[in-house]
mmCIF file of C-alpha atoms in Angstrom:
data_model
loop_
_atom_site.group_PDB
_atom_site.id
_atom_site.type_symbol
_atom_site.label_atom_id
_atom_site.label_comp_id
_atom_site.label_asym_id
_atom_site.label_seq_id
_atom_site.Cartn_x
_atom_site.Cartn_y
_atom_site.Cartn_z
ATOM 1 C CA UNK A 1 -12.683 16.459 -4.552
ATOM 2 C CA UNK A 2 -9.785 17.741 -2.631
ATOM 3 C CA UNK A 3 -8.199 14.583 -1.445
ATOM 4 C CA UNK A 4 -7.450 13.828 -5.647
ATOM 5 C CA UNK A 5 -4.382 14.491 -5.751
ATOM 6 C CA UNK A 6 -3.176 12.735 -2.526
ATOM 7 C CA UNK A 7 -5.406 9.723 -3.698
ATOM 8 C CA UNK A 8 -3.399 10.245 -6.801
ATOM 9 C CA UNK A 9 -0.798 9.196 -4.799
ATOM 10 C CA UNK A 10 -2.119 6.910 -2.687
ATOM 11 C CA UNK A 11 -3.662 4.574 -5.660
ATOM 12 C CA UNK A 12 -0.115 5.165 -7.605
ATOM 13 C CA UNK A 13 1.577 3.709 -4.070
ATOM 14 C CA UNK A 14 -0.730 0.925 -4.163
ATOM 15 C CA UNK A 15 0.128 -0.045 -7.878
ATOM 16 C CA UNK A 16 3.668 0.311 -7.314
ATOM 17 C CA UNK A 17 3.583 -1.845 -3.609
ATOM 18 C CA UNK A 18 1.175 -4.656 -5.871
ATOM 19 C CA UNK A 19 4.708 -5.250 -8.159
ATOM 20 C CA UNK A 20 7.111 -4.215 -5.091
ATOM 21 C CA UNK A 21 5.629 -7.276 -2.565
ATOM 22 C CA UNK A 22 5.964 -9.598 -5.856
ATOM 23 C CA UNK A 23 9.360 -8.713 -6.192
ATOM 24 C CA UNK A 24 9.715 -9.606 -2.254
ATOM 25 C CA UNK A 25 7.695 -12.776 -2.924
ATOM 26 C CA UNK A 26 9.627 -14.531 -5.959
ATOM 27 C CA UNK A 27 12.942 -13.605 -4.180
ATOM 28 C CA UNK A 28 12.956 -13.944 -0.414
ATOM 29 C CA UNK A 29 15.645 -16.700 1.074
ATOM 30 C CA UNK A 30 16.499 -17.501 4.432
ATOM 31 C CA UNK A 31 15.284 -19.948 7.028
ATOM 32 C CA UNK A 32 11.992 -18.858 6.822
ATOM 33 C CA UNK A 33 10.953 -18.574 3.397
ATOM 34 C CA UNK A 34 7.455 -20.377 3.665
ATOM 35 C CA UNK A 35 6.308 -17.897 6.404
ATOM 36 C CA UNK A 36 7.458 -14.750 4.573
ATOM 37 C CA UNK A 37 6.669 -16.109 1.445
ATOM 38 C CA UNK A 38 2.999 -16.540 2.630
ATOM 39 C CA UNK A 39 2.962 -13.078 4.075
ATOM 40 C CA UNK A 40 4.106 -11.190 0.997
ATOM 41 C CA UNK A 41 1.360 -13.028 -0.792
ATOM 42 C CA UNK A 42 -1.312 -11.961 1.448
ATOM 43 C CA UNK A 43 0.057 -8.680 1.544
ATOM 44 C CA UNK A 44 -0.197 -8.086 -2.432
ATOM 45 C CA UNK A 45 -3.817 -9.702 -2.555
ATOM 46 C CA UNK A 46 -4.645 -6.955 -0.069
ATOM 47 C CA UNK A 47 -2.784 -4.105 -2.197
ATOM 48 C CA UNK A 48 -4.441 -5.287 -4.905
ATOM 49 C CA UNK A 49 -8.376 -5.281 -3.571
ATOM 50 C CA UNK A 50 -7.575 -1.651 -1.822
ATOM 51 C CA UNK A 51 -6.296 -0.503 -5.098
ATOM 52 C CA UNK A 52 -9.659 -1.536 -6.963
ATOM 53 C CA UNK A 53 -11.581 -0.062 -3.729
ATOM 54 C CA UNK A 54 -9.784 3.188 -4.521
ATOM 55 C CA UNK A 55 -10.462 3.178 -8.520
ATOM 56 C CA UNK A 56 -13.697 2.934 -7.620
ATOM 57 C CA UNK A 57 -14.149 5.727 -5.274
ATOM 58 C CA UNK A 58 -12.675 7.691 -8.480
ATOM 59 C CA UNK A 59 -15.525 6.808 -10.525
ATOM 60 C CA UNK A 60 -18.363 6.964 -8.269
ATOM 61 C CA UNK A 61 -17.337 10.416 -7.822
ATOM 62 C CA UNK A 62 -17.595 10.998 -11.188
ATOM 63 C CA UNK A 63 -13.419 11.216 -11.882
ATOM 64 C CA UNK A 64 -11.436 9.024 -14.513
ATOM 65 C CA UNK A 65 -8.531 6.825 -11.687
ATOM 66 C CA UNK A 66 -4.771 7.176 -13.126
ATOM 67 C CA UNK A 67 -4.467 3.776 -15.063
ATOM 68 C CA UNK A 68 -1.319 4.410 -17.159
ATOM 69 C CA UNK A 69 1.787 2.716 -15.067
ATOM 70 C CA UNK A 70 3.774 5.460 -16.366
ATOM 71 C CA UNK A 71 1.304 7.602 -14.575
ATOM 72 C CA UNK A 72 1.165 5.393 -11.363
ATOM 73 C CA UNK A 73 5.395 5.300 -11.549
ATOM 74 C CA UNK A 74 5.138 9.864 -11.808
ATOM 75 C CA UNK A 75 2.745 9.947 -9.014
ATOM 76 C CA UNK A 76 3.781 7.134 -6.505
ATOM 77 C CA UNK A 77 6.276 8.140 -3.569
ATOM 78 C CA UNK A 78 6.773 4.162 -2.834
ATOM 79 C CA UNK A 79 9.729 3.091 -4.584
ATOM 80 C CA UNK A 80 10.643 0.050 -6.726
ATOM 81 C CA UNK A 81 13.786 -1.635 -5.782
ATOM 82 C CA UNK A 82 15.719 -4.389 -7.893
ATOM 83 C CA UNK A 83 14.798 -7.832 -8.187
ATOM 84 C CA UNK A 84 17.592 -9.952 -6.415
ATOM 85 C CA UNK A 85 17.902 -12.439 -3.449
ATOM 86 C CA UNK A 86 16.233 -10.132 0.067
ATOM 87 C CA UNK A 87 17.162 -12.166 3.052
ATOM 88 C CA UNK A 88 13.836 -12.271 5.792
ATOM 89 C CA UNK A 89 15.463 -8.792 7.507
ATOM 90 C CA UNK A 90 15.679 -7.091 4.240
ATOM 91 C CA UNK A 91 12.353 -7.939 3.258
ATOM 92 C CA UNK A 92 10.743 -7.480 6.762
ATOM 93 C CA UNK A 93 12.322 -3.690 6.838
ATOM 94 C CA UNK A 94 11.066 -3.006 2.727
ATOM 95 C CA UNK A 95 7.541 -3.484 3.847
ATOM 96 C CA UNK A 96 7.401 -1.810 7.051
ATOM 97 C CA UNK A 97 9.543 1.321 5.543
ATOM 98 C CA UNK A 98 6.272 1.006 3.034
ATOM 99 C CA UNK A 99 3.195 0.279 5.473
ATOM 100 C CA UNK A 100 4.846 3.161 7.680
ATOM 101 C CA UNK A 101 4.589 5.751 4.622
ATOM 102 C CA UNK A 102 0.886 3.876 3.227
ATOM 103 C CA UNK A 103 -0.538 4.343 7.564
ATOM 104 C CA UNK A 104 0.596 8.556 7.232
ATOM 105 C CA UNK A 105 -1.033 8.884 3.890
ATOM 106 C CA UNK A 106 -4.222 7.159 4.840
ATOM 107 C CA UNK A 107 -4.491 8.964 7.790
ATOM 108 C CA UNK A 108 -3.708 12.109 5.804
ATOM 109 C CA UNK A 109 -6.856 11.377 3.281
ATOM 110 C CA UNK A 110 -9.091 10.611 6.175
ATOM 111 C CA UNK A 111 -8.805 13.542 7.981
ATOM 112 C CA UNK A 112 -9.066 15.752 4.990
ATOM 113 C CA UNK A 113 -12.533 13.557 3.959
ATOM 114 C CA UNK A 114 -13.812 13.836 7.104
ATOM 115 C CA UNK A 115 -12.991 17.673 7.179
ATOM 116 C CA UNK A 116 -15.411 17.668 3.540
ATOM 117 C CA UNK A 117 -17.692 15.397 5.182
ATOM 118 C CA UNK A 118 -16.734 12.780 2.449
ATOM 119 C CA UNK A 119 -17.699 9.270 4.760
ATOM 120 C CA UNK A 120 -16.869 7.045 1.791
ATOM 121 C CA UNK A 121 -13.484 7.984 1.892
ATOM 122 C CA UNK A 122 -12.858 8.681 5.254
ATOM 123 C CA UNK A 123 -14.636 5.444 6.082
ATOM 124 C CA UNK A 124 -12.692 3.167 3.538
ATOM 125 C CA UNK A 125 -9.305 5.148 4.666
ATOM 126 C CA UNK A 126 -10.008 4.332 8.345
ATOM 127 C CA UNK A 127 -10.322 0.836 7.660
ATOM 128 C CA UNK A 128 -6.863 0.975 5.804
ATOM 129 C CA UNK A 129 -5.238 2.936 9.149
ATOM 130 C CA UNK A 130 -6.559 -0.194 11.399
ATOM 131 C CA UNK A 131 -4.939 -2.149 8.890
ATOM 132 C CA UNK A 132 -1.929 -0.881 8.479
ATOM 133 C CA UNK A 133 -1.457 -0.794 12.282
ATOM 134 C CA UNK A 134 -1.763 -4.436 13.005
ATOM 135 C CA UNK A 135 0.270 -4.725 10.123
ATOM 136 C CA UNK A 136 3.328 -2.933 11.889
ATOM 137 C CA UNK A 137 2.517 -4.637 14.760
ATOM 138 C CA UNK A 138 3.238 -7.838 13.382
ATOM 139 C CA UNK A 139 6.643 -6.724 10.900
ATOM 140 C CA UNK A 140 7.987 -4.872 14.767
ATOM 141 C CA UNK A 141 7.447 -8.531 16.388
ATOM 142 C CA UNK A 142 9.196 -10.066 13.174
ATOM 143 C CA UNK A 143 12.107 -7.698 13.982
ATOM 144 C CA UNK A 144 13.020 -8.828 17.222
#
């Protein structure tokens, strides 16, 4: 499997976003905290399910996923950021900074899968692209 050391990566990103968009949950203020509040919680149950998908891929290929978070922490290129209070700007910029580096990666894997005729992969990565997308769609139109 080529792609296993950029899905390495890309299921050590995941792990590290799942604890990241927490962080952004508990501790977002500002005017509108329900809305962004809601957000970052749909946005780790999504990190969450991809990061299972992803495990999985591991193991129907026959491959052992990275499950150590010391492991996930070596190999992730997300970064973890203090807990404290993020205003909505703060928090809108983490997560787009984040979806931005998640949309090259996945695009990355896919086109390496698809070059190895891998479908599984390049399938499940193409779904993550369109989502990723609409996701920066929405955090741009939060910006303004």
């Amino acid at each position: 499997m080529k792609n296993k050391e950029s899905l390495d990566r890309y299921l050590s990103n995941l792990a590290v976003l799942i604890t990241k968009t927490h962080n952004l949950h508990w501790n977002v203020v500002g005017a509108r905290f329900k809305a962004i509040h809601e957000y970052t919680e749909s946005l780790y149950d999504y990190y969450f399910e991809k990061f299972d998908e992803v495990a999985e891929e591991f193991k129907m290929k026959g491959q052992y996923p990275l499950a150590k978070l010391s492991d996930y922490l070596k190999h992730a290129t997300v970064k973890e950021i203090e807990p404290k209070d993020f205003t909505i700007p703060e928090v809108v910029a983490s997560i787009k900074e984040d979806m931005e580096l998640m949309l090259a990666d996945a695009k990355k894997i896919r086109e390496v899968a698809a070059a190895e005729d891998d479908f599984t992969i390049s399938n499940l990565m193409e779904d993550h692209v369109a989502y990723y997308v609409k996701q920066l769609w929405f955090l741009e139109a939060m910006s303004k």
